[in-house]
Amino acid sequence: METIKPGKYVELGYDLYEVTPDGDKLVHQTSADDPEKIVFGVTPGVIVPLEHAIDGLKPGDSFDVKVSADEAFGPHDPEQVATLPRDIFEVDGKFDPEVIKKGAVLPMMTQDGFRINGVVVDVTDTDVVMDFNHPLAGKDVRFKGKITVVRDATPEELKPQSGCGCGEGCGCGDSCDCSGESKCSEGCGCN
């Protein structure tokens, strides 16, 4: 049976929890039909403690690893919170308070043309405050899961990926697009 080591293609299913004083809170699950897929030691953005936890495991082996905020999605960066003029959210001269409201996740474009997601933190008569940090920035997390597949990676799979390198999924049900991560080096350990 194959074991995980650099250059191996790996499929893993896991539950991702936010670690809180009141206990672990489930924030993301992979399904058996759509497991996370990585090439061990090649896929960019894999969280280092998760990578260490699965090193040497075989299909059927379980893992459970707690990761500090700094090693997971990084600290919450106040510079990633922006106050934007309310009028940039108008469509045909109208502001829609049903769409632009506290807690809403909105796709935005950077000055460089990259799509990022931000969370509306506050809406005033003149401004919209948005947080572009990863949703789990500043939070300790726990990955609990099972290895389902380990095999030799194909030559195509061994090629480094292009793109932002943040890993698809990003651990919060988000479809990546860097989740507003300015450095695009985080990720959840997923591909």
mmCIF file with all atom_site columns, C-alpha atoms in Angstrom:
data_model
loop_
_atom_site.group_PDB
_atom_site.id
_atom_site.type_symbol
_atom_site.label_atom_id
_atom_site.label_alt_id
_atom_site.label_comp_id
_atom_site.label_asym_id
_atom_site.label_entity_id
_atom_site.label_seq_id
_atom_site.pdbx_PDB_ins_code
_atom_site.Cartn_x
_atom_site.Cartn_y
_atom_site.Cartn_z
_atom_site.occupancy
_atom_site.B_iso_or_equiv
_atom_site.pdbx_formal_charge
_atom_site.auth_seq_id
_atom_site.auth_comp_id
_atom_site.auth_asym_id
_atom_site.auth_atom_id
_atom_site.pdbx_PDB_model_num
ATOM 1   C CA . MET A 1 1   ? 0.000   0.000  0.000   1.00 0.00 ? 1   MET A CA 1
ATOM 2   C CA . GLU A 1 2   ? 1.314   3.429  -0.995  1.00 0.00 ? 2   GLU A CA 1
ATOM 3   C CA . THR A 1 3   ? 2.304   5.931  1.693   1.00 0.00 ? 3   THR A CA 1
ATOM 4   C CA . ILE A 1 4   ? 2.262   9.697  1.415   1.00 0.00 ? 4   ILE A CA 1
ATOM 5   C CA . LYS A 1 5   ? 5.621   11.188 0.511   1.00 0.00 ? 5   LYS A CA 1
ATOM 6   C CA . PRO A 1 6   ? 6.776   13.941 -1.853  1.00 0.00 ? 6   PRO A CA 1
ATOM 7   C CA . GLY A 1 7   ? 5.476   13.471 -5.377  1.00 0.00 ? 7   GLY A CA 1
ATOM 8   C CA . LYS A 1 8   ? 2.491   11.314 -4.406  1.00 0.00 ? 8   LYS A CA 1
ATOM 9   C CA . TYR A 1 9   ? -1.009  12.220 -5.549  1.00 0.00 ? 9   TYR A CA 1
ATOM 10  C CA . VAL A 1 10  ? -3.294  12.288 -2.503  1.00 0.00 ? 10  VAL A CA 1
ATOM 11  C CA . GLU A 1 11  ? -7.046  12.514 -2.057  1.00 0.00 ? 11  GLU A CA 1
ATOM 12  C CA . LEU A 1 12  ? -8.333  13.325 1.404   1.00 0.00 ? 12  LEU A CA 1
ATOM 13  C CA . GLY A 1 13  ? -11.674 13.983 2.972   1.00 0.00 ? 13  GLY A CA 1
ATOM 14  C CA . TYR A 1 14  ? -11.845 16.220 5.999   1.00 0.00 ? 14  TYR A CA 1
ATOM 15  C CA . ASP A 1 15  ? -13.923 18.400 8.255   1.00 0.00 ? 15  ASP A CA 1
ATOM 16  C CA . LEU A 1 16  ? -12.489 21.835 9.019   1.00 0.00 ? 16  LEU A CA 1
ATOM 17  C CA . TYR A 1 17  ? -13.361 23.342 12.382  1.00 0.00 ? 17  TYR A CA 1
ATOM 18  C CA . GLU A 1 18  ? -12.818 26.760 13.893  1.00 0.00 ? 18  GLU A CA 1
ATOM 19  C CA . VAL A 1 19  ? -11.409 26.160 17.379  1.00 0.00 ? 19  VAL A CA 1
ATOM 20  C CA . THR A 1 20  ? -13.301 28.322 19.889  1.00 0.00 ? 20  THR A CA 1
ATOM 21  C CA . PRO A 1 21  ? -13.422 28.487 23.700  1.00 0.00 ? 21  PRO A CA 1
ATOM 22  C CA . ASP A 1 22  ? -16.903 26.928 23.470  1.00 0.00 ? 22  ASP A CA 1
ATOM 23  C CA . GLY A 1 23  ? -15.670 23.999 21.375  1.00 0.00 ? 23  GLY A CA 1
ATOM 24  C CA . ASP A 1 24  ? -14.931 23.276 17.748  1.00 0.00 ? 24  ASP A CA 1
ATOM 25  C CA . LYS A 1 25  ? -17.322 24.797 15.192  1.00 0.00 ? 25  LYS A CA 1
ATOM 26  C CA . LEU A 1 26  ? -17.631 23.036 11.813  1.00 0.00 ? 26  LEU A CA 1
ATOM 27  C CA . VAL A 1 27  ? -16.990 25.515 8.987   1.00 0.00 ? 27  VAL A CA 1
ATOM 28  C CA . HIS A 1 28  ? -16.273 23.298 5.966   1.00 0.00 ? 28  HIS A CA 1
ATOM 29  C CA . GLN A 1 29  ? -16.604 19.673 4.888   1.00 0.00 ? 29  GLN A CA 1
ATOM 30  C CA . THR A 1 30  ? -15.354 17.865 1.853   1.00 0.00 ? 30  THR A CA 1
ATOM 31  C CA . SER A 1 31  ? -17.604 15.185 0.428   1.00 0.00 ? 31  SER A CA 1
ATOM 32  C CA . ALA A 1 32  ? -16.641 11.648 -0.517  1.00 0.00 ? 32  ALA A CA 1
ATOM 33  C CA . ASP A 1 33  ? -17.714 12.517 -4.070  1.00 0.00 ? 33  ASP A CA 1
ATOM 34  C CA . ASP A 1 34  ? -15.424 15.539 -4.204  1.00 0.00 ? 34  ASP A CA 1
ATOM 35  C CA . PRO A 1 35  ? -12.376 15.046 -1.950  1.00 0.00 ? 35  PRO A CA 1
ATOM 36  C CA . GLU A 1 36  ? -9.496  17.491 -1.793  1.00 0.00 ? 36  GLU A CA 1
ATOM 37  C CA . LYS A 1 37  ? -6.711  16.546 -4.197  1.00 0.00 ? 37  LYS A CA 1
ATOM 38  C CA . ILE A 1 38  ? -3.058  17.477 -3.773  1.00 0.00 ? 38  ILE A CA 1
ATOM 39  C CA . VAL A 1 39  ? 0.335   16.359 -4.964  1.00 0.00 ? 39  VAL A CA 1
ATOM 40  C CA . PHE A 1 40  ? 2.267   16.065 -1.730  1.00 0.00 ? 40  PHE A CA 1
ATOM 41  C CA . GLY A 1 41  ? 5.201   18.478 -1.634  1.00 0.00 ? 41  GLY A CA 1
ATOM 42  C CA . VAL A 1 42  ? 4.204   20.073 -4.958  1.00 0.00 ? 42  VAL A CA 1
ATOM 43  C CA . THR A 1 43  ? 0.773   21.659 -4.578  1.00 0.00 ? 43  THR A CA 1
ATOM 44  C CA . PRO A 1 44  ? 1.237   25.286 -3.462  1.00 0.00 ? 44  PRO A CA 1
ATOM 45  C CA . GLY A 1 45  ? -0.540  26.688 -0.439  1.00 0.00 ? 45  GLY A CA 1
ATOM 46  C CA . VAL A 1 46  ? -0.819  23.509 1.617   1.00 0.00 ? 46  VAL A CA 1
ATOM 47  C CA . ILE A 1 47  ? -0.845  24.437 5.296   1.00 0.00 ? 47  ILE A CA 1
ATOM 48  C CA . VAL A 1 48  ? 2.460   23.172 6.691   1.00 0.00 ? 48  VAL A CA 1
ATOM 49  C CA . PRO A 1 49  ? 1.141   21.518 9.898   1.00 0.00 ? 49  PRO A CA 1
ATOM 50  C CA . LEU A 1 50  ? -1.499  19.690 7.829   1.00 0.00 ? 50  LEU A CA 1
ATOM 51  C CA . GLU A 1 51  ? 1.201   18.520 5.436   1.00 0.00 ? 51  GLU A CA 1
ATOM 52  C CA . HIS A 1 52  ? 3.286   17.273 8.380   1.00 0.00 ? 52  HIS A CA 1
ATOM 53  C CA . ALA A 1 53  ? 0.253   15.489 9.862   1.00 0.00 ? 53  ALA A CA 1
ATOM 54  C CA . ILE A 1 54  ? -0.446  13.471 6.711   1.00 0.00 ? 54  ILE A CA 1
ATOM 55  C CA . ASP A 1 55  ? 3.177   12.688 5.786   1.00 0.00 ? 55  ASP A CA 1
ATOM 56  C CA . GLY A 1 56  ? 3.632   8.905  5.765   1.00 0.00 ? 56  GLY A CA 1
ATOM 57  C CA . LEU A 1 57  ? -0.084  8.059  6.010   1.00 0.00 ? 57  LEU A CA 1
ATOM 58  C CA . LYS A 1 58  ? -1.792  5.430  3.847   1.00 0.00 ? 58  LYS A CA 1
ATOM 59  C CA . PRO A 1 59  ? -5.300  5.156  2.382   1.00 0.00 ? 59  PRO A CA 1
ATOM 60  C CA . GLY A 1 60  ? -7.730  4.577  5.237   1.00 0.00 ? 60  GLY A CA 1
ATOM 61  C CA . ASP A 1 61  ? -5.542  6.354  7.818   1.00 0.00 ? 61  ASP A CA 1
ATOM 62  C CA . SER A 1 62  ? -7.131  9.185  9.801   1.00 0.00 ? 62  SER A CA 1
ATOM 63  C CA . PHE A 1 63  ? -5.631  12.501 10.849  1.00 0.00 ? 63  PHE A CA 1
ATOM 64  C CA . ASP A 1 64  ? -6.572  15.151 13.402  1.00 0.00 ? 64  ASP A CA 1
ATOM 65  C CA . VAL A 1 65  ? -4.424  18.268 13.569  1.00 0.00 ? 65  VAL A CA 1
ATOM 66  C CA . LYS A 1 66  ? -4.962  21.594 15.314  1.00 0.00 ? 66  LYS A CA 1
ATOM 67  C CA . VAL A 1 67  ? -3.310  24.534 13.543  1.00 0.00 ? 67  VAL A CA 1
ATOM 68  C CA . SER A 1 68  ? -2.657  27.939 15.090  1.00 0.00 ? 68  SER A CA 1
ATOM 69  C CA . ALA A 1 69  ? -4.035  31.026 13.375  1.00 0.00 ? 69  ALA A CA 1
ATOM 70  C CA . ASP A 1 70  ? -0.555  32.154 12.361  1.00 0.00 ? 70  ASP A CA 1
ATOM 71  C CA . GLU A 1 71  ? 0.179   28.819 10.643  1.00 0.00 ? 71  GLU A CA 1
ATOM 72  C CA . ALA A 1 72  ? -3.306  28.420 9.158   1.00 0.00 ? 72  ALA A CA 1
ATOM 73  C CA . PHE A 1 73  ? -4.744  31.493 7.462   1.00 0.00 ? 73  PHE A CA 1
ATOM 74  C CA . GLY A 1 74  ? -2.569  34.087 9.171   1.00 0.00 ? 74  GLY A CA 1
ATOM 75  C CA . PRO A 1 75  ? -3.478  36.839 11.598  1.00 0.00 ? 75  PRO A CA 1
ATOM 76  C CA . HIS A 1 76  ? -6.368  39.188 10.905  1.00 0.00 ? 76  HIS A CA 1
ATOM 77  C CA . ASP A 1 77  ? -4.786  42.135 9.082   1.00 0.00 ? 77  ASP A CA 1
ATOM 78  C CA . PRO A 1 78  ? -6.491  45.479 9.766   1.00 0.00 ? 78  PRO A CA 1
ATOM 79  C CA . GLU A 1 79  ? -4.997  46.784 6.510   1.00 0.00 ? 79  GLU A CA 1
ATOM 80  C CA . GLN A 1 80  ? -7.279  44.346 4.658   1.00 0.00 ? 80  GLN A CA 1
ATOM 81  C CA . VAL A 1 81  ? -10.328 46.235 5.964   1.00 0.00 ? 81  VAL A CA 1
ATOM 82  C CA . ALA A 1 82  ? -11.327 49.052 3.623   1.00 0.00 ? 82  ALA A CA 1
ATOM 83  C CA . THR A 1 83  ? -13.855 51.861 3.759   1.00 0.00 ? 83  THR A CA 1
ATOM 84  C CA . LEU A 1 84  ? -15.268 52.339 0.271   1.00 0.00 ? 84  LEU A CA 1
ATOM 85  C CA . PRO A 1 85  ? -17.620 55.024 -1.039  1.00 0.00 ? 85  PRO A CA 1
ATOM 86  C CA . ARG A 1 86  ? -21.182 53.743 -1.039  1.00 0.00 ? 86  ARG A CA 1
ATOM 87  C CA . ASP A 1 87  ? -21.814 54.988 -4.577  1.00 0.00 ? 87  ASP A CA 1
ATOM 88  C CA . ILE A 1 88  ? -19.442 52.401 -6.121  1.00 0.00 ? 88  ILE A CA 1
ATOM 89  C CA . PHE A 1 89  ? -22.018 49.777 -5.120  1.00 0.00 ? 89  PHE A CA 1
ATOM 90  C CA . GLU A 1 90  ? -24.816 51.432 -7.060  1.00 0.00 ? 90  GLU A CA 1
ATOM 91  C CA . VAL A 1 91  ? -26.271 49.718 -10.108 1.00 0.00 ? 91  VAL A CA 1
ATOM 92  C CA . ASP A 1 92  ? -28.044 52.037 -12.532 1.00 0.00 ? 92  ASP A CA 1
ATOM 93  C CA . GLY A 1 93  ? -27.820 54.789 -9.906  1.00 0.00 ? 93  GLY A CA 1
ATOM 94  C CA . LYS A 1 94  ? -29.501 52.719 -7.186  1.00 0.00 ? 94  LYS A CA 1
ATOM 95  C CA . PHE A 1 95  ? -28.071 51.189 -4.004  1.00 0.00 ? 95  PHE A CA 1
ATOM 96  C CA . ASP A 1 96  ? -29.650 47.826 -3.083  1.00 0.00 ? 96  ASP A CA 1
ATOM 97  C CA . PRO A 1 97  ? -29.677 47.383 0.730   1.00 0.00 ? 97  PRO A CA 1
ATOM 98  C CA . GLU A 1 98  ? -30.905 43.795 0.301   1.00 0.00 ? 98  GLU A CA 1
ATOM 99  C CA . VAL A 1 99  ? -27.626 42.902 -1.425  1.00 0.00 ? 99  VAL A CA 1
ATOM 100 C CA . ILE A 1 100 ? -25.186 45.310 0.222   1.00 0.00 ? 100 ILE A CA 1
ATOM 101 C CA . LYS A 1 101 ? -25.763 44.520 3.896   1.00 0.00 ? 101 LYS A CA 1
ATOM 102 C CA . LYS A 1 102 ? -23.719 43.548 6.931   1.00 0.00 ? 102 LYS A CA 1
ATOM 103 C CA . GLY A 1 103 ? -22.376 39.996 6.584   1.00 0.00 ? 103 GLY A CA 1
ATOM 104 C CA . ALA A 1 104 ? -22.829 39.778 2.813   1.00 0.00 ? 104 ALA A CA 1
ATOM 105 C CA . VAL A 1 105 ? -19.927 38.303 0.841   1.00 0.00 ? 105 VAL A CA 1
ATOM 106 C CA . LEU A 1 106 ? -19.342 40.344 -2.293  1.00 0.00 ? 106 LEU A CA 1
ATOM 107 C CA . PRO A 1 107 ? -17.068 39.730 -5.271  1.00 0.00 ? 107 PRO A CA 1
ATOM 108 C CA . MET A 1 108 ? -14.841 42.716 -5.965  1.00 0.00 ? 108 MET A CA 1
ATOM 109 C CA . MET A 1 109 ? -11.994 43.527 -8.358  1.00 0.00 ? 109 MET A CA 1
ATOM 110 C CA . THR A 1 110 ? -8.559  44.720 -7.311  1.00 0.00 ? 110 THR A CA 1
ATOM 111 C CA . GLN A 1 111 ? -6.817  47.551 -9.142  1.00 0.00 ? 111 GLN A CA 1
ATOM 112 C CA . ASP A 1 112 ? -4.862  44.814 -10.943 1.00 0.00 ? 112 ASP A CA 1
ATOM 113 C CA . GLY A 1 113 ? -8.055  43.160 -12.195 1.00 0.00 ? 113 GLY A CA 1
ATOM 114 C CA . PHE A 1 114 ? -8.082  40.187 -9.818  1.00 0.00 ? 114 PHE A CA 1
ATOM 115 C CA . ARG A 1 115 ? -11.391 38.986 -8.391  1.00 0.00 ? 115 ARG A CA 1
ATOM 116 C CA . ILE A 1 116 ? -11.492 38.876 -4.596  1.00 0.00 ? 116 ILE A CA 1
ATOM 117 C CA . ASN A 1 117 ? -14.267 38.334 -2.095  1.00 0.00 ? 117 ASN A CA 1
ATOM 118 C CA . GLY A 1 118 ? -14.942 40.682 0.778   1.00 0.00 ? 118 GLY A CA 1
ATOM 119 C CA . VAL A 1 119 ? -17.359 40.648 3.690   1.00 0.00 ? 119 VAL A CA 1
ATOM 120 C CA . VAL A 1 120 ? -19.484 43.712 4.363   1.00 0.00 ? 120 VAL A CA 1
ATOM 121 C CA . VAL A 1 121 ? -18.699 44.804 7.927   1.00 0.00 ? 121 VAL A CA 1
ATOM 122 C CA . ASP A 1 122 ? -20.773 48.000 8.057   1.00 0.00 ? 122 ASP A CA 1
ATOM 123 C CA . VAL A 1 123 ? -22.941 50.186 5.839   1.00 0.00 ? 123 VAL A CA 1
ATOM 124 C CA . THR A 1 124 ? -23.400 53.908 6.504   1.00 0.00 ? 124 THR A CA 1
ATOM 125 C CA . ASP A 1 125 ? -25.114 56.684 4.579   1.00 0.00 ? 125 ASP A CA 1
ATOM 126 C CA . THR A 1 126 ? -21.861 57.414 2.745   1.00 0.00 ? 126 THR A CA 1
ATOM 127 C CA . ASP A 1 127 ? -19.609 54.342 3.013   1.00 0.00 ? 127 ASP A CA 1
ATOM 128 C CA . VAL A 1 128 ? -19.409 50.551 2.957   1.00 0.00 ? 128 VAL A CA 1
ATOM 129 C CA . VAL A 1 129 ? -16.760 48.959 5.188   1.00 0.00 ? 129 VAL A CA 1
ATOM 130 C CA . MET A 1 130 ? -15.418 45.678 3.782   1.00 0.00 ? 130 MET A CA 1
ATOM 131 C CA . ASP A 1 131 ? -13.074 43.055 5.202   1.00 0.00 ? 131 ASP A CA 1
ATOM 132 C CA . PHE A 1 132 ? -10.884 41.289 2.637   1.00 0.00 ? 132 PHE A CA 1
ATOM 133 C CA . ASN A 1 133 ? -9.140  38.968 5.111   1.00 0.00 ? 133 ASN A CA 1
ATOM 134 C CA . HIS A 1 134 ? -9.647  35.230 4.719   1.00 0.00 ? 134 HIS A CA 1
ATOM 135 C CA . PRO A 1 135 ? -12.766 34.318 6.746   1.00 0.00 ? 135 PRO A CA 1
ATOM 136 C CA . LEU A 1 136 ? -10.607 32.210 9.097   1.00 0.00 ? 136 LEU A CA 1
ATOM 137 C CA . ALA A 1 137 ? -7.786  34.750 9.481   1.00 0.00 ? 137 ALA A CA 1
ATOM 138 C CA . GLY A 1 138 ? -6.880  35.144 13.130  1.00 0.00 ? 138 GLY A CA 1
ATOM 139 C CA . LYS A 1 139 ? -8.563  31.873 14.094  1.00 0.00 ? 139 LYS A CA 1
ATOM 140 C CA . ASP A 1 140 ? -7.135  28.546 15.195  1.00 0.00 ? 140 ASP A CA 1
ATOM 141 C CA . VAL A 1 141 ? -8.479  25.632 13.146  1.00 0.00 ? 141 VAL A CA 1
ATOM 142 C CA . ARG A 1 142 ? -8.625  21.850 13.307  1.00 0.00 ? 142 ARG A CA 1
ATOM 143 C CA . PHE A 1 143 ? -8.547  19.442 10.369  1.00 0.00 ? 143 PHE A CA 1
ATOM 144 C CA . LYS A 1 144 ? -10.073 15.999 11.037  1.00 0.00 ? 144 LYS A CA 1
ATOM 145 C CA . GLY A 1 145 ? -10.166 13.583 8.174   1.00 0.00 ? 145 GLY A CA 1
ATOM 146 C CA . LYS A 1 146 ? -9.143  10.464 6.347   1.00 0.00 ? 146 LYS A CA 1
ATOM 147 C CA . ILE A 1 147 ? -6.809  9.682  3.477   1.00 0.00 ? 147 ILE A CA 1
ATOM 148 C CA . THR A 1 148 ? -8.725  8.022  0.644   1.00 0.00 ? 148 THR A CA 1
ATOM 149 C CA . VAL A 1 149 ? -6.205  7.717  -2.213  1.00 0.00 ? 149 VAL A CA 1
ATOM 150 C CA . VAL A 1 150 ? -2.401  7.658  -2.434  1.00 0.00 ? 150 VAL A CA 1
ATOM 151 C CA . ARG A 1 151 ? -0.678  6.923  -5.753  1.00 0.00 ? 151 ARG A CA 1
ATOM 152 C CA . ASP A 1 152 ? 2.207   8.096  -7.887  1.00 0.00 ? 152 ASP A CA 1
ATOM 153 C CA . ALA A 1 153 ? 1.438   11.478 -9.426  1.00 0.00 ? 153 ALA A CA 1
ATOM 154 C CA . THR A 1 154 ? 1.340   11.696 -13.198 1.00 0.00 ? 154 THR A CA 1
ATOM 155 C CA . PRO A 1 155 ? 3.888   13.922 -14.978 1.00 0.00 ? 155 PRO A CA 1
ATOM 156 C CA . GLU A 1 156 ? 1.094   16.466 -15.578 1.00 0.00 ? 156 GLU A CA 1
ATOM 157 C CA . GLU A 1 157 ? 0.122   16.462 -11.882 1.00 0.00 ? 157 GLU A CA 1
ATOM 158 C CA . LEU A 1 158 ? 3.751   17.044 -10.892 1.00 0.00 ? 158 LEU A CA 1
ATOM 159 C CA . LYS A 1 159 ? 3.897   20.351 -12.787 1.00 0.00 ? 159 LYS A CA 1
ATOM 160 C CA . PRO A 1 160 ? 3.509   23.328 -10.455 1.00 0.00 ? 160 PRO A CA 1
ATOM 161 C CA . GLN A 1 161 ? 0.128   24.954 -10.764 1.00 0.00 ? 161 GLN A CA 1
ATOM 162 C CA . SER A 1 162 ? -0.261  28.397 -12.169 1.00 0.00 ? 162 SER A CA 1
ATOM 163 C CA . GLY A 1 163 ? -2.645  30.939 -10.744 1.00 0.00 ? 163 GLY A CA 1
ATOM 164 C CA . CYS A 1 164 ? -2.794  32.449 -7.303  1.00 0.00 ? 164 CYS A CA 1
ATOM 165 C CA . GLY A 1 165 ? -1.510  29.396 -5.433  1.00 0.00 ? 165 GLY A CA 1
ATOM 166 C CA . CYS A 1 166 ? -3.994  29.778 -2.634  1.00 0.00 ? 166 CYS A CA 1
ATOM 167 C CA . GLY A 1 167 ? -5.569  26.382 -3.168  1.00 0.00 ? 167 GLY A CA 1
ATOM 168 C CA . GLU A 1 168 ? -9.091  25.793 -4.360  1.00 0.00 ? 168 GLU A CA 1
ATOM 169 C CA . GLY A 1 169 ? -11.759 25.637 -1.723  1.00 0.00 ? 169 GLY A CA 1
ATOM 170 C CA . CYS A 1 170 ? -9.929  27.732 0.838   1.00 0.00 ? 170 CYS A CA 1
ATOM 171 C CA . GLY A 1 171 ? -11.780 25.934 3.565   1.00 0.00 ? 171 GLY A CA 1
ATOM 172 C CA . CYS A 1 172 ? -14.941 27.952 3.895   1.00 0.00 ? 172 CYS A CA 1
ATOM 173 C CA . GLY A 1 173 ? -17.168 26.798 1.131   1.00 0.00 ? 173 GLY A CA 1
ATOM 174 C CA . ASP A 1 174 ? -15.638 29.542 -0.966  1.00 0.00 ? 174 ASP A CA 1
ATOM 175 C CA . SER A 1 175 ? -14.733 28.821 -4.562  1.00 0.00 ? 175 SER A CA 1
ATOM 176 C CA . CYS A 1 176 ? -11.287 30.323 -4.094  1.00 0.00 ? 176 CYS A CA 1
ATOM 177 C CA . ASP A 1 177 ? -10.503 33.261 -6.323  1.00 0.00 ? 177 ASP A CA 1
ATOM 178 C CA . CYS A 1 178 ? -8.073  34.018 -3.506  1.00 0.00 ? 178 CYS A CA 1
ATOM 179 C CA . SER A 1 179 ? -10.862 34.836 -1.030  1.00 0.00 ? 179 SER A CA 1
ATOM 180 C CA . GLY A 1 180 ? -9.513  38.319 -0.805  1.00 0.00 ? 180 GLY A CA 1
ATOM 181 C CA . GLU A 1 181 ? -6.117  37.123 0.324   1.00 0.00 ? 181 GLU A CA 1
ATOM 182 C CA . SER A 1 182 ? -3.658  39.816 -0.623  1.00 0.00 ? 182 SER A CA 1
ATOM 183 C CA . LYS A 1 183 ? -0.667  37.495 -0.600  1.00 0.00 ? 183 LYS A CA 1
ATOM 184 C CA . CYS A 1 184 ? -2.459  34.511 -2.167  1.00 0.00 ? 184 CYS A CA 1
ATOM 185 C CA . SER A 1 185 ? -0.199  32.154 -0.271  1.00 0.00 ? 185 SER A CA 1
ATOM 186 C CA . GLU A 1 186 ? -2.599  30.804 2.246   1.00 0.00 ? 186 GLU A CA 1
ATOM 187 C CA . GLY A 1 187 ? -5.115  28.152 1.348   1.00 0.00 ? 187 GLY A CA 1
ATOM 188 C CA . CYS A 1 188 ? -6.480  25.337 3.385   1.00 0.00 ? 188 CYS A CA 1
ATOM 189 C CA . GLY A 1 189 ? -4.169  22.617 2.284   1.00 0.00 ? 189 GLY A CA 1
ATOM 190 C CA . CYS A 1 190 ? -6.455  21.886 -0.590  1.00 0.00 ? 190 CYS A CA 1
ATOM 191 C CA . ASN A 1 191 ? -6.039  21.913 -4.287  1.00 0.00 ? 191 ASN A CA 1
#
